[in-house]
mmCIF file with all atom_site columns, C-alpha atoms in Angstrom:
data_model
loop_
_atom_site.group_PDB
_atom_site.id
_atom_site.type_symbol
_atom_site.label_atom_id
_atom_site.label_alt_id
_atom_site.label_comp_id
_atom_site.label_asym_id
_atom_site.label_entity_id
_atom_site.label_seq_id
_atom_site.pdbx_PDB_ins_code
_atom_site.Cartn_x
_atom_site.Cartn_y
_atom_site.Cartn_z
_atom_site.occupancy
_atom_site.B_iso_or_equiv
_atom_site.pdbx_formal_charge
_atom_site.auth_seq_id
_atom_site.auth_comp_id
_atom_site.auth_asym_id
_atom_site.auth_atom_id
_atom_site.pdbx_PDB_model_num
ATOM 1   C CA . UNK A 1 1   ? -0.105  -0.049  0.261  1.00 0.00 ? 1243 UNK A CA 1
ATOM 2   C CA . UNK A 1 2   ? 1.105   3.574   -0.693 1.00 0.00 ? 1244 UNK A CA 1
ATOM 3   C CA . UNK A 1 3   ? 2.232   5.967   1.799  1.00 0.00 ? 1245 UNK A CA 1
ATOM 4   C CA . UNK A 1 4   ? -0.172  8.387   1.038  1.00 0.00 ? 1246 UNK A CA 1
ATOM 5   C CA . UNK A 1 5   ? -2.908  5.491   0.882  1.00 0.00 ? 1247 UNK A CA 1
ATOM 6   C CA . UNK A 1 6   ? -2.074  4.639   4.971  1.00 0.00 ? 1248 UNK A CA 1
ATOM 7   C CA . UNK A 1 7   ? -1.602  8.040   5.636  1.00 0.00 ? 1249 UNK A CA 1
ATOM 8   C CA . UNK A 1 8   ? -5.800  7.802   4.541  1.00 0.00 ? 1250 UNK A CA 1
ATOM 9   C CA . UNK A 1 9   ? -6.984  5.783   6.285  1.00 0.00 ? 1251 UNK A CA 1
ATOM 10  C CA . UNK A 1 10  ? -5.601  7.633   9.964  1.00 0.00 ? 1252 UNK A CA 1
ATOM 11  C CA . UNK A 1 11  ? -8.728  9.034   10.749 1.00 0.00 ? 1253 UNK A CA 1
ATOM 12  C CA . UNK A 1 12  ? -10.521 5.785   9.896  1.00 0.00 ? 1254 UNK A CA 1
ATOM 13  C CA . UNK A 1 13  ? -8.207  4.024   11.963 1.00 0.00 ? 1255 UNK A CA 1
ATOM 14  C CA . UNK A 1 14  ? -9.218  6.553   15.147 1.00 0.00 ? 1256 UNK A CA 1
ATOM 15  C CA . UNK A 1 15  ? -12.777 6.267   14.827 1.00 0.00 ? 1257 UNK A CA 1
ATOM 16  C CA . UNK A 1 16  ? -12.756 2.793   14.929 1.00 0.00 ? 1258 UNK A CA 1
ATOM 17  C CA . UNK A 1 17  ? -10.727 3.366   18.267 1.00 0.00 ? 1259 UNK A CA 1
ATOM 18  C CA . UNK A 1 18  ? -13.372 5.801   19.493 1.00 0.00 ? 1260 UNK A CA 1
ATOM 19  C CA . UNK A 1 19  ? -16.532 3.877   18.279 1.00 0.00 ? 1261 UNK A CA 1
ATOM 20  C CA . UNK A 1 20  ? -15.117 0.963   20.673 1.00 0.00 ? 1262 UNK A CA 1
ATOM 21  C CA . UNK A 1 21  ? -14.635 3.178   23.225 1.00 0.00 ? 1263 UNK A CA 1
ATOM 22  C CA . UNK A 1 22  ? -18.420 4.290   22.891 1.00 0.00 ? 1264 UNK A CA 1
ATOM 23  C CA . UNK A 1 23  ? -19.429 1.071   22.963 1.00 0.00 ? 1265 UNK A CA 1
ATOM 24  C CA . UNK A 1 24  ? -17.620 0.452   26.153 1.00 0.00 ? 1266 UNK A CA 1
ATOM 25  C CA . UNK A 1 25  ? -18.802 3.353   27.975 1.00 0.00 ? 1267 UNK A CA 1
ATOM 26  C CA . UNK A 1 26  ? -22.470 2.367   26.629 1.00 0.00 ? 1268 UNK A CA 1
ATOM 27  C CA . UNK A 1 27  ? -22.592 -0.505  28.261 1.00 0.00 ? 1269 UNK A CA 1
ATOM 28  C CA . UNK A 1 28  ? -20.948 0.718   31.141 1.00 0.00 ? 1270 UNK A CA 1
ATOM 29  C CA . UNK A 1 29  ? -23.490 3.347   31.961 1.00 0.00 ? 1271 UNK A CA 1
ATOM 30  C CA . UNK A 1 30  ? -27.036 0.789   31.320 1.00 0.00 ? 1272 UNK A CA 1
ATOM 31  C CA . UNK A 1 31  ? -28.713 -1.268  33.438 1.00 0.00 ? 1273 UNK A CA 1
ATOM 32  C CA . UNK A 1 32  ? -26.530 -4.668  32.989 1.00 0.00 ? 1274 UNK A CA 1
ATOM 33  C CA . UNK A 1 33  ? -29.424 -7.701  32.548 1.00 0.00 ? 1275 UNK A CA 1
ATOM 34  C CA . UNK A 1 34  ? -29.733 -10.638 34.957 1.00 0.00 ? 1276 UNK A CA 1
ATOM 35  C CA . UNK A 1 35  ? -27.570 -12.947 33.114 1.00 0.00 ? 1277 UNK A CA 1
ATOM 36  C CA . UNK A 1 36  ? -24.423 -11.367 33.163 1.00 0.00 ? 1278 UNK A CA 1
ATOM 37  C CA . UNK A 1 37  ? -23.935 -12.846 36.816 1.00 0.00 ? 1279 UNK A CA 1
ATOM 38  C CA . UNK A 1 38  ? -23.423 -16.567 35.180 1.00 0.00 ? 1280 UNK A CA 1
ATOM 39  C CA . UNK A 1 39  ? -20.230 -18.034 34.633 1.00 0.00 ? 1281 UNK A CA 1
ATOM 40  C CA . UNK A 1 40  ? -18.905 -17.875 30.898 1.00 0.00 ? 1282 UNK A CA 1
ATOM 41  C CA . UNK A 1 41  ? -16.888 -19.804 29.469 1.00 0.00 ? 1283 UNK A CA 1
ATOM 42  C CA . UNK A 1 42  ? -14.974 -23.053 31.334 1.00 0.00 ? 1284 UNK A CA 1
ATOM 43  C CA . UNK A 1 43  ? -17.330 -21.757 34.297 1.00 0.00 ? 1285 UNK A CA 1
ATOM 44  C CA . UNK A 1 44  ? -14.024 -19.847 35.818 1.00 0.00 ? 1286 UNK A CA 1
ATOM 45  C CA . UNK A 1 45  ? -15.432 -16.300 35.698 1.00 0.00 ? 1287 UNK A CA 1
ATOM 46  C CA . UNK A 1 46  ? -18.590 -15.019 35.488 1.00 0.00 ? 1288 UNK A CA 1
ATOM 47  C CA . UNK A 1 47  ? -19.418 -13.329 31.906 1.00 0.00 ? 1289 UNK A CA 1
ATOM 48  C CA . UNK A 1 48  ? -18.634 -9.999  33.052 1.00 0.00 ? 1290 UNK A CA 1
ATOM 49  C CA . UNK A 1 49  ? -15.047 -11.127 33.519 1.00 0.00 ? 1291 UNK A CA 1
ATOM 50  C CA . UNK A 1 50  ? -15.359 -12.055 30.192 1.00 0.00 ? 1292 UNK A CA 1
ATOM 51  C CA . UNK A 1 51  ? -16.964 -9.140  28.247 1.00 0.00 ? 1293 UNK A CA 1
ATOM 52  C CA . UNK A 1 52  ? -14.509 -6.704  30.432 1.00 0.00 ? 1294 UNK A CA 1
ATOM 53  C CA . UNK A 1 53  ? -11.267 -8.973  29.357 1.00 0.00 ? 1295 UNK A CA 1
ATOM 54  C CA . UNK A 1 54  ? -12.158 -9.710  25.768 1.00 0.00 ? 1296 UNK A CA 1
ATOM 55  C CA . UNK A 1 55  ? -13.802 -5.872  25.314 1.00 0.00 ? 1297 UNK A CA 1
ATOM 56  C CA . UNK A 1 56  ? -10.417 -4.360  26.518 1.00 0.00 ? 1298 UNK A CA 1
ATOM 57  C CA . UNK A 1 57  ? -8.728  -6.268  24.784 1.00 0.00 ? 1299 UNK A CA 1
ATOM 58  C CA . UNK A 1 58  ? -10.497 -4.944  21.591 1.00 0.00 ? 1300 UNK A CA 1
ATOM 59  C CA . UNK A 1 59  ? -10.222 -1.835  22.658 1.00 0.00 ? 1301 UNK A CA 1
ATOM 60  C CA . UNK A 1 60  ? -6.129  -2.255  22.964 1.00 0.00 ? 1302 UNK A CA 1
ATOM 61  C CA . UNK A 1 61  ? -5.995  -3.928  19.318 1.00 0.00 ? 1303 UNK A CA 1
ATOM 62  C CA . UNK A 1 62  ? -8.065  -0.872  17.738 1.00 0.00 ? 1304 UNK A CA 1
ATOM 63  C CA . UNK A 1 63  ? -5.847  1.278   19.552 1.00 0.00 ? 1305 UNK A CA 1
ATOM 64  C CA . UNK A 1 64  ? -2.370  -0.333  18.621 1.00 0.00 ? 1306 UNK A CA 1
ATOM 65  C CA . UNK A 1 65  ? -3.363  -0.197  14.757 1.00 0.00 ? 1307 UNK A CA 1
ATOM 66  C CA . UNK A 1 66  ? -3.647  3.972   15.110 1.00 0.00 ? 1308 UNK A CA 1
ATOM 67  C CA . UNK A 1 67  ? -1.213  4.724   17.000 1.00 0.00 ? 1309 UNK A CA 1
ATOM 68  C CA . UNK A 1 68  ? 1.592   1.701   15.919 1.00 0.00 ? 1310 UNK A CA 1
ATOM 69  C CA . UNK A 1 69  ? 1.271   0.900   12.343 1.00 0.00 ? 1311 UNK A CA 1
ATOM 70  C CA . UNK A 1 70  ? 1.820   3.885   10.879 1.00 0.00 ? 1312 UNK A CA 1
ATOM 71  C CA . UNK A 1 71  ? 4.870   4.564   7.601  1.00 0.00 ? 1313 UNK A CA 1
ATOM 72  C CA . UNK A 1 72  ? 7.658   6.007   9.817  1.00 0.00 ? 1314 UNK A CA 1
ATOM 73  C CA . UNK A 1 73  ? 6.843   3.714   11.965 1.00 0.00 ? 1315 UNK A CA 1
ATOM 74  C CA . UNK A 1 74  ? 5.733   3.263   15.379 1.00 0.00 ? 1316 UNK A CA 1
ATOM 75  C CA . UNK A 1 75  ? 4.744   6.631   16.875 1.00 0.00 ? 1317 UNK A CA 1
ATOM 76  C CA . UNK A 1 76  ? 4.858   5.320   20.905 1.00 0.00 ? 1318 UNK A CA 1
ATOM 77  C CA . UNK A 1 77  ? 6.005   2.477   22.636 1.00 0.00 ? 1319 UNK A CA 1
ATOM 78  C CA . UNK A 1 78  ? 3.730   -0.417  22.472 1.00 0.00 ? 1320 UNK A CA 1
ATOM 79  C CA . UNK A 1 79  ? 3.220   -0.468  26.080 1.00 0.00 ? 1321 UNK A CA 1
ATOM 80  C CA . UNK A 1 80  ? 1.629   2.764   26.652 1.00 0.00 ? 1322 UNK A CA 1
ATOM 81  C CA . UNK A 1 81  ? -1.533  1.133   24.998 1.00 0.00 ? 1323 UNK A CA 1
ATOM 82  C CA . UNK A 1 82  ? -2.236  -0.503  28.293 1.00 0.00 ? 1324 UNK A CA 1
ATOM 83  C CA . UNK A 1 83  ? -1.781  2.111   30.613 1.00 0.00 ? 1325 UNK A CA 1
ATOM 84  C CA . UNK A 1 84  ? -4.882  4.418   28.220 1.00 0.00 ? 1326 UNK A CA 1
ATOM 85  C CA . UNK A 1 85  ? -6.716  1.393   28.401 1.00 0.00 ? 1327 UNK A CA 1
ATOM 86  C CA . UNK A 1 86  ? -7.020  0.590   31.955 1.00 0.00 ? 1328 UNK A CA 1
ATOM 87  C CA . UNK A 1 87  ? -7.220  4.247   32.857 1.00 0.00 ? 1329 UNK A CA 1
ATOM 88  C CA . UNK A 1 88  ? -10.180 4.271   30.888 1.00 0.00 ? 1330 UNK A CA 1
ATOM 89  C CA . UNK A 1 89  ? -11.677 1.239   32.225 1.00 0.00 ? 1331 UNK A CA 1
ATOM 90  C CA . UNK A 1 90  ? -11.029 2.659   35.796 1.00 0.00 ? 1332 UNK A CA 1
ATOM 91  C CA . UNK A 1 91  ? -12.889 5.929   35.089 1.00 0.00 ? 1333 UNK A CA 1
ATOM 92  C CA . UNK A 1 92  ? -16.013 3.902   33.616 1.00 0.00 ? 1334 UNK A CA 1
ATOM 93  C CA . UNK A 1 93  ? -15.797 1.846   37.065 1.00 0.00 ? 1335 UNK A CA 1
ATOM 94  C CA . UNK A 1 94  ? -15.508 5.295   39.168 1.00 0.00 ? 1336 UNK A CA 1
ATOM 95  C CA . UNK A 1 95  ? -18.233 6.874   36.991 1.00 0.00 ? 1337 UNK A CA 1
ATOM 96  C CA . UNK A 1 96  ? -20.454 3.342   37.852 1.00 0.00 ? 1338 UNK A CA 1
ATOM 97  C CA . UNK A 1 97  ? -20.168 4.840   41.430 1.00 0.00 ? 1339 UNK A CA 1
ATOM 98  C CA . UNK A 1 98  ? -22.533 7.566   40.286 1.00 0.00 ? 1340 UNK A CA 1
ATOM 99  C CA . UNK A 1 99  ? -25.049 4.685   39.097 1.00 0.00 ? 1341 UNK A CA 1
ATOM 100 C CA . UNK A 1 100 ? -27.088 3.540   41.499 1.00 0.00 ? 1342 UNK A CA 1
ATOM 101 C CA . UNK A 1 101 ? -27.631 0.278   39.457 1.00 0.00 ? 1343 UNK A CA 1
ATOM 102 C CA . UNK A 1 102 ? -24.098 -0.301  38.762 1.00 0.00 ? 1344 UNK A CA 1
ATOM 103 C CA . UNK A 1 103 ? -21.216 -1.024  40.944 1.00 0.00 ? 1345 UNK A CA 1
ATOM 104 C CA . UNK A 1 104 ? -17.216 -0.443  41.377 1.00 0.00 ? 1346 UNK A CA 1
ATOM 105 C CA . UNK A 1 105 ? -15.608 -3.150  40.718 1.00 0.00 ? 1347 UNK A CA 1
ATOM 106 C CA . UNK A 1 106 ? -11.748 -3.766  41.141 1.00 0.00 ? 1348 UNK A CA 1
ATOM 107 C CA . UNK A 1 107 ? -11.841 -7.782  39.484 1.00 0.00 ? 1349 UNK A CA 1
ATOM 108 C CA . UNK A 1 108 ? -13.470 -5.917  36.545 1.00 0.00 ? 1350 UNK A CA 1
ATOM 109 C CA . UNK A 1 109 ? -10.345 -3.434  36.076 1.00 0.00 ? 1351 UNK A CA 1
ATOM 110 C CA . UNK A 1 110 ? -8.111  -6.480  36.577 1.00 0.00 ? 1352 UNK A CA 1
ATOM 111 C CA . UNK A 1 111 ? -10.067 -8.303  33.834 1.00 0.00 ? 1353 UNK A CA 1
ATOM 112 C CA . UNK A 1 112 ? -9.485  -4.990  31.505 1.00 0.00 ? 1354 UNK A CA 1
ATOM 113 C CA . UNK A 1 113 ? -5.732  -4.829  32.430 1.00 0.00 ? 1355 UNK A CA 1
ATOM 114 C CA . UNK A 1 114 ? -5.569  -8.618  31.379 1.00 0.00 ? 1356 UNK A CA 1
ATOM 115 C CA . UNK A 1 115 ? -6.872  -8.517  27.868 1.00 0.00 ? 1357 UNK A CA 1
ATOM 116 C CA . UNK A 1 116 ? -5.307  -5.245  27.217 1.00 0.00 ? 1358 UNK A CA 1
ATOM 117 C CA . UNK A 1 117 ? -1.691  -6.780  28.218 1.00 0.00 ? 1359 UNK A CA 1
ATOM 118 C CA . UNK A 1 118 ? -2.313  -9.897  26.156 1.00 0.00 ? 1360 UNK A CA 1
ATOM 119 C CA . UNK A 1 119 ? -2.674  -8.114  23.264 1.00 0.00 ? 1361 UNK A CA 1
ATOM 120 C CA . UNK A 1 120 ? -0.106  -6.198  23.476 1.00 0.00 ? 1362 UNK A CA 1
ATOM 121 C CA . UNK A 1 121 ? 2.129   -8.657  24.173 1.00 0.00 ? 1363 UNK A CA 1
ATOM 122 C CA . UNK A 1 122 ? 1.064   -11.241 21.241 1.00 0.00 ? 1364 UNK A CA 1
ATOM 123 C CA . UNK A 1 123 ? 1.332   -7.684  18.833 1.00 0.00 ? 1365 UNK A CA 1
ATOM 124 C CA . UNK A 1 124 ? 4.966   -7.250  19.865 1.00 0.00 ? 1366 UNK A CA 1
ATOM 125 C CA . UNK A 1 125 ? 5.905   -10.892 19.730 1.00 0.00 ? 1367 UNK A CA 1
ATOM 126 C CA . UNK A 1 126 ? 4.211   -11.338 16.974 1.00 0.00 ? 1368 UNK A CA 1
ATOM 127 C CA . UNK A 1 127 ? 5.851   -8.698  15.026 1.00 0.00 ? 1369 UNK A CA 1
ATOM 128 C CA . UNK A 1 128 ? 9.016   -9.985  16.616 1.00 0.00 ? 1370 UNK A CA 1
ATOM 129 C CA . UNK A 1 129 ? 8.887   -13.456 15.638 1.00 0.00 ? 1371 UNK A CA 1
ATOM 130 C CA . UNK A 1 130 ? 7.473   -12.509 12.004 1.00 0.00 ? 1372 UNK A CA 1
ATOM 131 C CA . UNK A 1 131 ? 10.800  -10.144 11.711 1.00 0.00 ? 1373 UNK A CA 1
ATOM 132 C CA . UNK A 1 132 ? 13.132  -13.014 12.547 1.00 0.00 ? 1374 UNK A CA 1
ATOM 133 C CA . UNK A 1 133 ? 11.602  -15.173 10.103 1.00 0.00 ? 1375 UNK A CA 1
ATOM 134 C CA . UNK A 1 134 ? 12.120  -12.642 7.816  1.00 0.00 ? 1376 UNK A CA 1
ATOM 135 C CA . UNK A 1 135 ? 9.294   -11.165 6.955  1.00 0.00 ? 1377 UNK A CA 1
ATOM 136 C CA . UNK A 1 136 ? 9.653   -7.462  6.569  1.00 0.00 ? 1378 UNK A CA 1
ATOM 137 C CA . UNK A 1 137 ? 6.901   -4.749  6.241  1.00 0.00 ? 1379 UNK A CA 1
ATOM 138 C CA . UNK A 1 138 ? 6.812   -2.879  2.597  1.00 0.00 ? 1380 UNK A CA 1
#
């Protein structure tokens, strides 16, 4: 893809990240359904924890794509992305303190962090592995 084409899709990348952040905000302030407390896959954690982990993992992925995949190379370190994502998740948890039918939960913040860090780790190690195998960006 030409440099001009890559630069042209930059606003679209940010728009996707903002849409994901907006969806997470709406999910944080609407009244949850009663089924959210049930256990999710593998019977280990509740559905809410799984939704937090995957939702914030997806937000991390969109931010990585917007911030790091540029023709000139990364503009920031990938380590900044989980910090931004967890800060946003923490802010939404604090907003939930003001909503009577929502509760603040440290477990939700931890799930956000796990999702964000997992995506950044896969991104970083995946790029390094592809580089080591001789795959180069064009």
